[in-house]
Short mmCIF file of C-alpha atoms and ligand atoms in Angstrom, two decimals:
data_model
loop_
_atom_site.label_atom_id
_atom_site.label_comp_id
_atom_site.label_asym_id
_atom_site.label_seq_id
_atom_site.Cartn_x
_atom_site.Cartn_y
_atom_site.Cartn_z
CA MET A 1 56.05 -166.86 -116.96
CA LYS A 2 58.05 -169.79 -118.37
CA GLU A 3 56.19 -172.74 -119.91
CA ALA A 4 55.20 -175.30 -117.28
CA LYS A 5 57.28 -178.47 -116.92
CA PHE A 6 55.98 -181.89 -117.94
CA GLY A 7 54.78 -183.02 -114.50
CA THR A 8 52.82 -179.81 -114.02
CA LYS A 9 51.30 -180.06 -117.49
CA SER A 10 50.23 -183.66 -117.00
CA ILE A 11 48.13 -182.45 -114.04
CA TRP A 12 46.72 -179.17 -115.34
CA ALA A 13 46.78 -179.28 -119.13
CA GLY A 14 43.72 -179.55 -121.31
CA GLU A 15 41.00 -179.62 -118.66
CA LYS A 16 39.84 -176.02 -118.36
CA ASP A 17 37.35 -175.92 -121.25
CA SER A 18 35.58 -179.07 -120.06
CA LEU A 19 34.97 -177.97 -116.45
CA ALA A 20 31.42 -176.96 -115.56
CA PHE A 21 29.54 -175.62 -112.52
CA GLY A 22 32.84 -174.72 -110.84
CA ALA A 23 33.85 -178.38 -110.69
CA THR A 24 37.60 -178.76 -110.21
CA GLN A 25 37.53 -182.16 -111.93
CA VAL A 26 36.44 -182.90 -115.48
CA PRO A 27 32.85 -184.18 -115.34
CA VAL A 28 31.89 -187.41 -117.09
CA VAL A 29 29.30 -186.21 -119.57
CA HIS A 30 27.12 -189.22 -120.26
CA SER A 31 25.02 -187.66 -122.95
CA VAL A 32 24.63 -189.07 -126.43
CA SER A 33 23.52 -185.78 -127.89
CA PHE A 34 23.62 -182.06 -127.12
CA GLY A 35 20.48 -179.99 -127.55
CA TYR A 36 19.89 -176.48 -128.98
CA ASP A 37 16.90 -174.17 -128.66
CA ASP A 38 18.27 -171.74 -131.23
CA MET A 39 18.19 -173.32 -134.70
CA ASP A 40 20.86 -170.98 -136.05
CA ASP A 41 23.16 -171.75 -133.15
CA TRP A 42 22.68 -175.47 -133.73
CA TYR A 43 23.47 -175.05 -137.41
CA GLU A 44 26.64 -173.04 -136.75
CA VAL A 45 27.95 -175.72 -134.36
CA ALA A 46 26.92 -178.52 -136.73
CA ILE A 47 28.91 -177.08 -139.64
CA GLY A 48 31.90 -176.35 -137.41
CA ASN A 49 31.70 -172.55 -137.39
CA LYS A 50 31.16 -172.46 -133.64
CA LYS A 51 32.57 -174.50 -130.75
CA GLY A 52 30.20 -177.03 -129.24
CA HIS A 53 29.00 -180.62 -129.32
CA ILE A 54 26.32 -182.27 -131.43
CA TYR A 55 26.46 -186.04 -131.12
CA GLY A 56 28.59 -188.37 -128.98
CA ARG A 57 30.11 -190.34 -131.84
CA ASN A 58 31.74 -187.10 -133.03
CA THR A 59 32.73 -185.18 -129.90
CA ASN A 60 32.12 -185.10 -126.15
CA PRO A 61 33.44 -182.69 -123.47
CA THR A 62 35.11 -185.41 -121.36
CA VAL A 63 36.70 -187.01 -124.41
CA GLU A 64 37.83 -183.58 -125.61
CA ALA A 65 39.69 -182.98 -122.32
CA PHE A 66 41.55 -186.27 -122.79
CA GLU A 67 42.49 -185.31 -126.37
CA GLU A 68 43.66 -181.88 -125.25
CA LYS A 69 45.86 -183.30 -122.48
CA ILE A 70 47.63 -185.83 -124.72
CA ARG A 71 47.98 -183.16 -127.45
CA ILE A 72 49.80 -180.85 -125.05
CA LEU A 73 51.97 -183.63 -123.59
CA GLU A 74 53.10 -184.72 -127.07
CA GLY A 75 53.65 -181.09 -128.13
CA ALA A 76 51.35 -181.53 -131.13
CA GLU A 77 49.13 -179.12 -133.02
CA ALA A 78 46.13 -181.45 -132.79
CA ALA A 79 44.99 -184.76 -131.33
CA THR A 80 42.06 -187.11 -131.63
CA SER A 81 40.99 -190.19 -129.70
CA PHE A 82 39.72 -193.73 -130.24
CA SER A 83 38.03 -196.60 -128.43
CA THR A 84 41.33 -198.58 -128.34
CA GLY A 85 44.93 -198.32 -129.44
CA MET A 86 44.22 -200.69 -132.32
CA ALA A 87 41.38 -198.43 -133.47
CA ALA A 88 43.84 -195.51 -133.49
CA ILE A 89 46.19 -197.55 -135.68
CA SER A 90 43.61 -199.02 -138.06
CA ASN A 91 41.75 -195.72 -138.50
CA THR A 92 45.00 -193.85 -139.16
CA LEU A 93 46.13 -196.38 -141.76
CA GLY A 94 42.62 -196.46 -143.21
CA THR A 95 42.71 -192.68 -143.64
CA LEU A 96 46.13 -192.55 -145.26
CA LEU A 97 46.37 -195.70 -147.41
CA HIS A 98 44.50 -196.52 -150.61
CA PRO A 99 44.67 -199.44 -153.04
CA GLY A 100 48.00 -199.46 -154.86
CA ASP A 101 49.86 -197.59 -152.08
CA ARG A 102 52.98 -198.91 -150.35
CA ILE A 103 53.84 -198.87 -146.65
CA VAL A 104 57.25 -199.58 -145.10
CA SER A 105 57.49 -200.79 -141.53
CA ILE A 106 59.43 -203.16 -139.29
CA LYS A 107 58.93 -206.83 -138.38
CA ASP A 108 58.68 -206.18 -134.63
CA THR A 109 55.57 -204.02 -134.42
CA TYR A 110 52.85 -204.82 -131.87
CA GLY A 111 51.09 -208.14 -132.65
CA GLY A 112 47.80 -206.54 -133.70
CA THR A 113 49.58 -204.00 -135.91
CA ASN A 114 51.53 -206.83 -137.52
CA LYS A 115 48.22 -208.58 -138.28
CA ILE A 116 46.96 -205.44 -140.05
CA PHE A 117 50.13 -205.49 -142.15
CA THR A 118 50.09 -209.19 -142.99
CA GLU A 119 46.35 -209.95 -143.12
CA PHE A 120 44.21 -206.89 -143.79
CA LEU A 121 46.25 -204.38 -145.84
CA PRO A 122 47.17 -206.95 -148.53
CA GLN A 123 43.42 -207.61 -148.98
CA LEU A 124 43.07 -203.96 -150.00
CA ASN A 125 45.89 -204.26 -152.53
CA ILE A 126 48.25 -202.28 -150.34
CA ASP A 127 51.88 -203.32 -150.62
CA VAL A 128 53.47 -203.89 -147.20
CA MET A 129 57.24 -204.08 -146.77
CA LEU A 130 58.40 -205.22 -143.32
CA CYS A 131 62.13 -204.73 -142.62
CA ASP A 132 64.35 -206.24 -139.94
CA THR A 133 63.95 -204.03 -136.88
CA GLY A 134 67.12 -202.09 -136.18
CA ASP A 135 68.59 -202.62 -139.69
CA HIS A 136 68.59 -198.93 -140.58
CA GLU A 137 70.27 -199.35 -143.98
CA ALA A 138 67.67 -201.90 -145.09
CA ILE A 139 64.81 -199.64 -143.95
CA GLU A 140 66.33 -196.66 -145.78
CA GLN A 141 66.71 -198.70 -148.97
CA GLU A 142 63.05 -199.67 -148.85
CA ILE A 143 61.97 -196.09 -148.11
CA GLU A 144 63.97 -194.84 -151.10
CA LYS A 145 61.97 -197.11 -153.40
CA GLY A 146 59.00 -194.91 -152.44
CA CYS A 147 56.21 -195.26 -149.90
CA LYS A 148 53.10 -193.44 -148.78
CA VAL A 149 53.58 -194.28 -145.10
CA LEU A 150 56.57 -195.13 -142.92
CA TYR A 151 55.34 -196.81 -139.74
CA LEU A 152 57.65 -197.27 -136.74
CA GLU A 153 57.57 -198.40 -133.14
CA SER A 154 60.43 -197.83 -130.70
CA PRO A 155 61.05 -199.47 -128.27
CA THR A 156 59.34 -202.60 -129.62
CA ASN A 157 57.42 -205.41 -128.03
CA PRO A 158 58.76 -207.66 -126.45
CA THR A 159 62.54 -207.43 -126.99
CA VAL A 160 62.57 -203.61 -126.73
CA LYS A 161 64.53 -203.02 -129.95
CA ILE A 162 65.36 -199.41 -130.80
CA THR A 163 65.00 -197.62 -134.13
CA ASP A 164 66.70 -194.29 -134.83
CA ILE A 165 63.55 -192.19 -135.22
CA LYS A 166 65.20 -188.96 -136.39
CA ARG A 167 67.22 -190.72 -139.07
CA MET A 168 64.23 -192.73 -140.34
CA ALA A 169 61.93 -189.68 -140.26
CA GLN A 170 64.40 -187.79 -142.48
CA ALA A 171 64.48 -190.67 -144.96
CA GLY A 172 60.68 -190.89 -144.95
CA LYS A 173 60.20 -187.16 -145.42
CA ALA A 174 62.65 -187.18 -148.34
CA VAL A 175 60.27 -189.38 -150.34
CA GLY A 176 57.15 -187.55 -149.17
CA ALA A 177 55.94 -190.31 -146.84
CA THR A 178 53.80 -189.69 -143.76
CA VAL A 179 55.95 -190.87 -140.85
CA ILE A 180 54.15 -192.50 -137.92
CA VAL A 181 55.54 -193.67 -134.57
CA ASP A 182 53.68 -195.80 -132.02
CA ASN A 183 54.92 -194.19 -128.80
CA THR A 184 53.03 -196.49 -126.42
CA PHE A 185 56.10 -198.08 -124.79
CA ALA A 186 58.06 -194.85 -124.33
CA THR A 187 55.25 -192.40 -123.42
CA PRO A 188 55.78 -188.63 -123.92
CA VAL A 189 57.71 -188.57 -120.62
CA ASN A 190 60.55 -190.53 -122.22
CA GLN A 191 60.30 -189.74 -125.92
CA ASN A 192 58.87 -186.99 -128.14
CA PRO A 193 58.62 -188.31 -131.71
CA ILE A 194 57.32 -184.97 -133.03
CA GLU A 195 60.53 -183.27 -131.87
CA LEU A 196 62.40 -186.03 -133.73
CA GLY A 197 60.61 -185.10 -136.96
CA VAL A 198 57.68 -187.53 -137.28
CA ASP A 199 54.23 -186.54 -138.55
CA LEU A 200 51.97 -188.63 -136.34
CA VAL A 201 52.30 -190.13 -132.85
CA ILE A 202 50.03 -193.01 -131.90
CA HIS A 203 49.21 -194.28 -128.40
CA SER A 204 47.46 -197.20 -126.89
CA ALA A 205 46.23 -195.12 -123.92
CA THR A 206 45.21 -198.45 -122.39
CA LYS A 207 48.81 -198.92 -121.27
CA PHE A 208 51.04 -196.31 -119.61
CA LEU A 209 48.87 -193.21 -120.25
CA GLY A 210 45.94 -194.61 -118.27
CA GLY A 211 48.33 -196.57 -116.11
CA HIS A 212 45.75 -198.48 -114.06
CA ALA A 213 44.60 -201.20 -116.48
CA ASP A 214 40.97 -200.18 -116.04
CA ALA A 215 40.16 -198.43 -119.33
CA LEU A 216 40.77 -198.97 -123.04
CA GLY A 217 41.60 -196.08 -125.34
CA GLY A 218 43.80 -194.75 -128.12
CA ALA A 219 45.09 -191.43 -129.43
CA VAL A 220 46.72 -189.90 -132.49
CA CYS A 221 48.65 -186.60 -132.33
CA GLY A 222 50.08 -184.52 -135.17
CA SER A 223 49.41 -181.62 -137.51
CA LYS A 224 45.92 -180.14 -137.64
CA GLU A 225 45.62 -181.09 -141.29
CA LEU A 226 46.40 -184.79 -140.79
CA VAL A 227 44.52 -185.18 -137.50
CA GLU A 228 41.36 -183.60 -138.96
CA LYS A 229 41.35 -186.19 -141.75
CA ILE A 230 41.84 -189.02 -139.28
CA TYR A 231 39.14 -187.57 -137.00
CA HIS A 232 36.75 -187.48 -139.94
CA TYR A 233 37.45 -191.14 -140.74
CA ARG A 234 36.88 -192.08 -137.09
CA GLU A 235 33.67 -190.03 -136.60
CA ILE A 236 32.13 -191.80 -139.58
CA ASN A 237 33.52 -195.28 -138.90
CA GLY A 238 32.61 -194.99 -135.25
CA ALA A 239 35.55 -196.16 -133.09
CA THR A 240 34.76 -193.45 -130.51
CA LEU A 241 36.30 -193.25 -127.04
CA ASP A 242 33.68 -193.65 -124.30
CA PRO A 243 33.37 -190.69 -121.86
CA MET A 244 33.84 -192.91 -118.79
CA ALA A 245 37.01 -194.39 -120.27
CA ALA A 246 38.17 -190.87 -121.18
CA TYR A 247 37.69 -189.82 -117.55
CA LEU A 248 39.65 -192.79 -116.20
CA LEU A 249 42.46 -192.16 -118.69
CA LEU A 250 42.52 -188.46 -117.78
CA ARG A 251 42.75 -189.28 -114.09
CA GLY A 252 45.56 -191.73 -114.78
CA MET A 253 47.46 -189.17 -116.85
CA LYS A 254 47.65 -186.75 -113.92
CA THR A 255 50.28 -189.01 -112.34
CA LEU A 256 52.01 -189.93 -115.62
CA LYS A 257 55.31 -188.22 -114.78
CA LEU A 258 55.50 -189.72 -111.27
CA ARG A 259 54.65 -193.21 -112.49
CA ILE A 260 56.96 -193.24 -115.50
CA ASP A 261 59.93 -191.88 -113.52
CA LYS A 262 59.43 -194.70 -111.01
CA GLN A 263 58.87 -197.34 -113.71
CA ASN A 264 62.04 -196.22 -115.53
CA GLN A 265 63.96 -196.68 -112.27
CA ASN A 266 62.39 -200.01 -111.36
CA ALA A 267 62.89 -201.48 -114.86
CA GLN A 268 66.57 -200.45 -114.87
CA GLU A 269 67.17 -202.02 -111.46
CA ILE A 270 65.30 -205.22 -112.34
CA ALA A 271 67.18 -205.56 -115.65
CA GLU A 272 70.52 -205.29 -113.83
CA PHE A 273 69.37 -207.55 -111.00
CA LEU A 274 68.23 -210.34 -113.35
CA LYS A 275 71.68 -210.73 -114.92
CA GLN A 276 73.11 -212.47 -111.85
CA PHE A 277 70.80 -215.51 -112.03
CA GLU A 278 72.17 -218.60 -113.71
CA VAL A 279 68.80 -219.55 -115.17
CA VAL A 280 68.50 -216.16 -116.91
CA GLU A 281 69.96 -216.49 -120.38
CA ASP A 282 69.47 -212.96 -121.68
CA VAL A 283 68.07 -209.65 -120.48
CA TYR A 284 66.66 -207.13 -122.95
CA TYR A 285 66.46 -203.52 -121.80
CA PRO A 286 67.61 -200.40 -123.70
CA GLY A 287 69.01 -198.99 -120.44
CA LEU A 288 71.68 -201.73 -120.35
CA ALA A 289 74.97 -200.64 -121.93
CA GLU A 290 75.21 -203.98 -123.79
CA HIS A 291 71.77 -203.58 -125.46
CA ALA A 292 72.18 -203.16 -129.24
CA GLY A 293 70.08 -199.97 -129.25
CA HIS A 294 71.51 -198.40 -126.10
CA ASP A 295 73.40 -195.55 -127.80
CA ILE A 296 70.49 -194.52 -130.00
CA ALA A 297 68.09 -194.83 -127.06
CA LYS A 298 70.35 -192.54 -125.03
CA GLN A 299 70.11 -189.92 -127.76
CA GLN A 300 66.40 -190.00 -128.45
CA MET A 301 64.95 -190.97 -125.05
CA LYS A 302 64.90 -189.11 -121.74
CA GLY A 303 64.37 -192.40 -119.88
CA PHE A 304 64.52 -196.02 -121.04
CA GLY A 305 60.97 -196.99 -120.11
CA GLY A 306 59.22 -199.47 -117.86
CA MET A 307 59.34 -202.45 -120.23
CA LEU A 308 61.97 -205.17 -120.32
CA SER A 309 62.11 -208.82 -121.18
CA PHE A 310 64.32 -211.76 -120.28
CA ALA A 311 64.86 -215.27 -121.57
CA VAL A 312 65.16 -218.19 -119.18
CA LYS A 313 66.96 -221.47 -119.73
CA GLY A 314 64.66 -224.47 -119.98
CA GLY A 315 62.11 -222.56 -122.11
CA VAL A 316 58.41 -223.02 -121.48
CA ASP A 317 58.97 -225.48 -118.58
CA THR A 318 60.86 -222.88 -116.59
CA VAL A 319 58.30 -220.17 -117.40
CA ARG A 320 55.52 -222.51 -116.22
CA HIS A 321 57.20 -222.93 -112.83
CA LEU A 322 58.54 -219.42 -112.40
CA LEU A 323 55.68 -217.04 -113.15
CA PRO A 324 53.01 -218.52 -110.84
CA LYS A 325 55.40 -218.05 -107.88
CA LEU A 326 55.55 -214.28 -108.23
CA LYS A 327 53.54 -212.57 -105.54
CA TYR A 328 53.74 -208.99 -106.77
CA ALA A 329 52.91 -209.46 -110.45
CA ASN A 330 49.80 -210.02 -112.48
CA ARG A 331 50.19 -212.78 -115.03
CA ALA A 332 48.30 -211.00 -117.79
CA ALA A 333 48.42 -209.61 -121.32
CA ASN A 334 48.42 -205.89 -120.50
CA LEU A 335 51.36 -203.66 -119.64
CA GLY A 336 52.16 -200.19 -118.33
CA SER A 337 50.05 -200.47 -115.20
CA VAL A 338 50.94 -199.42 -111.63
CA GLU A 339 51.14 -203.15 -110.84
CA THR A 340 54.00 -205.21 -112.22
CA VAL A 341 52.72 -207.41 -115.06
CA VAL A 342 54.47 -210.48 -116.45
CA GLY A 343 53.72 -212.87 -119.27
CA PRO A 344 55.44 -215.16 -121.74
CA ALA A 345 55.81 -213.61 -125.22
CA ARG A 346 54.30 -216.81 -126.64
CA THR A 347 51.04 -216.08 -124.76
CA THR A 348 50.99 -212.27 -124.96
CA SER A 349 52.60 -210.15 -127.69
CA HIS A 350 53.23 -213.03 -130.13
CA VAL A 351 50.42 -215.47 -129.41
CA GLU A 352 49.35 -215.41 -133.07
CA CYS A 353 52.71 -216.81 -134.27
CA THR A 354 53.92 -220.41 -134.47
CA PRO A 355 57.04 -221.39 -132.46
CA ALA A 356 59.01 -221.41 -135.74
CA GLU A 357 57.82 -217.90 -136.60
CA ARG A 358 58.74 -216.69 -133.11
CA ALA A 359 62.19 -218.26 -133.43
CA ALA A 360 62.66 -216.51 -136.78
CA MET A 361 61.79 -213.21 -135.08
CA GLY A 362 64.36 -213.82 -132.34
CA ILE A 363 61.76 -214.56 -129.68
CA PRO A 364 62.74 -217.64 -127.64
CA GLU A 365 59.93 -219.72 -126.14
CA GLY A 366 61.33 -218.92 -122.69
CA LEU A 367 61.01 -215.16 -123.20
CA ILE A 368 59.21 -213.32 -120.41
CA ARG A 369 57.88 -209.81 -120.84
CA TYR A 370 58.19 -207.75 -117.67
CA SER A 371 56.28 -204.51 -117.24
CA ALA A 372 57.70 -202.88 -114.13
CA GLY A 373 55.09 -201.41 -111.80
CA ILE A 374 55.59 -198.71 -109.20
CA GLU A 375 56.06 -201.07 -106.23
CA ASP A 376 59.05 -200.63 -103.90
CA ILE A 377 62.04 -202.05 -105.73
CA GLU A 378 63.22 -204.18 -102.80
CA ASP A 379 59.93 -206.09 -102.84
CA LEU A 380 60.14 -206.70 -106.59
CA LYS A 381 63.71 -207.99 -106.31
CA GLN A 382 62.91 -210.25 -103.37
CA ASP A 383 59.88 -211.58 -105.18
CA LEU A 384 61.94 -212.56 -108.23
CA GLU A 385 64.67 -214.04 -106.06
CA GLN A 386 62.30 -216.31 -104.12
CA ALA A 387 60.67 -217.42 -107.38
CA PHE A 388 64.06 -218.35 -108.89
CA GLN A 389 65.07 -220.16 -105.69
CA ALA A 390 61.86 -222.21 -105.70
CA LEU A 391 62.51 -223.56 -109.23
CA PRO A 392 62.90 -227.35 -109.38
CA ARG A 393 66.63 -228.15 -109.25
CA ASP A 394 66.87 -229.62 -112.73
CA LEU A 395 65.43 -226.42 -114.24
CA ALA A 396 67.42 -224.01 -112.10
CA VAL A 397 70.78 -225.48 -113.12
CA GLN A 398 69.90 -226.20 -116.72
CA SER A 399 72.21 -224.79 -119.34
C1 PLP B 1 48.59 -202.61 -126.59
C2 PLP B 1 49.27 -201.96 -127.71
C3 PLP B 1 48.56 -201.56 -128.85
C4 PLP B 1 47.07 -201.80 -128.99
O1 PLP B 1 46.35 -201.11 -128.04
P1 PLP B 1 44.88 -201.56 -127.52
O2 PLP B 1 44.48 -200.44 -126.66
O3 PLP B 1 45.04 -202.87 -126.82
O4 PLP B 1 44.04 -201.72 -128.74
C5 PLP B 1 49.26 -200.93 -129.85
N1 PLP B 1 50.59 -200.73 -129.78
C6 PLP B 1 51.31 -201.12 -128.71
C7 PLP B 1 52.78 -200.86 -128.68
C8 PLP B 1 50.68 -201.74 -127.64
O5 PLP B 1 51.40 -202.13 -126.59
#
């Protein structure tokens, strides 16, 4: 039989070993520890010679099913999980980087990741080089100077910039760096960084993987050798995924393919639809032919994702009037949910920056991040249209 397709795998993969009592759904095992009557058995499991569970901070059957599903969807040899996406990132960097090491990354990483680079790694005497996102020559030059880790994100938050992952992975490998990609925005439906040559794929499962904005979690996928080291760091440092969250994420992942296909479609239609409004200054979406990263995105992505952003004339004033009028959107900081979610970049992804810093990063104060949900597209379009029409006249015609 041929290997199952993605949609089939997202439903069936990884669950079998965690089913019990003939249950067809993975049970939520709320047990801190796992008991043994046979002392030798206990010992064999404890030292890793035999499959089994010892203590919830290390492993748990529900959590294991989540890890197995994301491992299979990313086509990786191994995967481990975390309490949040940020825990996945900090534990991975904590495993790989030591005082005196150098890391090369880009300026447009997720806000929390950027804080690790600018605030916490320098405290450990780790040299951080952040390059202009999309400037491939500059990134290659910095990689060639030598680095322990190359850390990338594509598409980025909030202006969905694209980095050529294959090209950067080659450059990173040439100097012996561990190459990491945060694949949260794309999801394995749209992009497979391991196929493009990277070592480790990171996810905030809180976003598209879970898809329902009701559970926090993170994952790292890659070679057995690297993932085992990162797992060891996590089991000791304790950023463990909770079994209930693992269950909710697992349930969400069953519909991953359906949701992402719909979100890809909705985001593309919304991006094109927004261009006609006078008050919309710019639309950022890699699925638009005029987007700077469109050609690379077309090569490395199967779909362009559910995230877009757009800048409105009149800046914060317009945002203040516009967003509260939307009926089918949560005004919130999350993304990747079945509901459409909107928020200004100045309040969400880049809240830690000053207006001047945001301007320097190419993030206008009137930038709105739009995470397309799975609603019917006609309703989303109508909703935006009525919100634009209800803008005070002086804002709507501002240029
Ligand atoms: C949200 C997010 C994170 C952090 O994930 P949490 O689960 O909130 O800790 C990391 N990277 C990207 C791209 C994100 O969107």
